[in-house]
Amino acid sequence: MLIGEVAQRCGVSARMLRHYHRLGLVAPTGRTTGGYRQYSADDVRRLFHVESLRTLGLTLEEVKEALAEPDFSPDDLIDDVISRTRERIEAERQLLARLERVQHHAPNDWADVVRVVTQARALESDSGARRQQAVLAPADDIAIAVDDLVAAVLAEADVNVAGALRWALARTGVRSLDGLVTGLRSTEVTIRRRAVLAISGIDVAEATAPLRSALDDVDVDVRDRAAIALAQRGDAAGASVLVAMVNAGRRDVEAAEALGCLSAHGCTDAARLLGDALAAADAGSRLRITQALGEIDSPTADGLLVALTTDPDRTVRATAAVILDARPRR
């Protein structure tokens, strides 16, 4: 086929075919009786290979290298293209988020735009110290937008920086809840954990409902943190989770203190819940339950501790006796 026929049948312009020829990608290997170059069936097949690889996002130079390799692996090529495509998408996502932040601030002039972008870059810096400084001492005494703080705290892996971000969010009150609740619904467990921690630090009544919803999370860490936060607010919705934490030894000291807080405020009969867990508990769990009962000042807790002074395990017996001896006589 002559170049015009190839262009018509393959949907590639004659100009592009000539460009491919100059680059050595696809060259007509045959000639007509009149001396005109023509494309053979193999040339056309190679042309389709070139177009297919270009569709995957490869540059013409990359296409040339791929076709020149005798051990060319489509799987390796596709993996590489996927990786680069994800990087490009992530870069576009970050650009979109930055533009939306600028738009959210409704800048009056370019100086405002520069300040917003500078803040965003500081929060996205590779340096944890710089990110922390951006939160604790924002430039030009300009408060960081709540949406920016929420996005930063949900993405932050550094413990110290995350603490500073949660402190800043706590000062915003109810305004940050919508964004954090969205984080609590994320499919990424690390984001949900960061969200529940941030919500725990926001002392407003509206934070209670999201924390209660977190008690149904599939991740045990999210459930545990929500239960502790609720107890600190005097809400007993997570009492059974707290008992399970004591029983299993997950943050059992925090859980015991939270149960003691609930009992002191008359929110629930925490001692009875711990007593119910004793029936199937092993020696290690009974010891933790005994220690947790020490946080609860009630006749029910006293009665359980008296019974535990006859426990088969010596450590459990001794612990129960020490707790009882330290208590005022009723």
Tab-separated table of N, CA, C and O in Angstrom, residues 12 35 78 200 211 223 281:
chain	number	residue	atom	x	y	z
A	12	VAL	N	-4.017	7.214	10.330
A	12	VAL	CA	-2.819	7.957	10.687
A	12	VAL	C	-2.496	8.881	9.514
A	12	VAL	O	-2.406	8.425	8.367
A	35	GLY	N	8.901	2.566	-8.742
A	35	GLY	CA	9.917	3.067	-7.821
A	35	GLY	C	9.373	3.769	-6.600
A	35	GLY	O	10.145	4.258	-5.759
A	78	ILE	N	3.418	-2.304	30.753
A	78	ILE	CA	2.126	-1.877	31.300
A	78	ILE	C	2.276	-1.489	32.767
A	78	ILE	O	1.707	-0.491	33.227
A	200	SER	N	-11.960	13.151	68.767
A	200	SER	CA	-11.896	12.976	70.225
A	200	SER	C	-11.448	14.248	70.923
A	200	SER	O	-11.827	14.499	72.079
A	211	LEU	N	-18.584	9.888	67.111
A	211	LEU	CA	-17.849	8.940	67.940
A	211	LEU	C	-18.674	7.673	68.187
A	211	LEU	O	-18.142	6.562	68.174
A	223	ARG	N	-12.550	1.617	67.058
A	223	ARG	CA	-13.596	1.383	68.076
A	223	ARG	C	-13.081	1.728	69.468
A	223	ARG	O	-13.780	2.381	70.257
A	281	ALA	N	-13.085	-15.561	81.801
A	281	ALA	CA	-11.759	-14.957	81.716
A	281	ALA	C	-10.670	-15.904	82.209
A	281	ALA	O	-10.870	-16.648	83.175
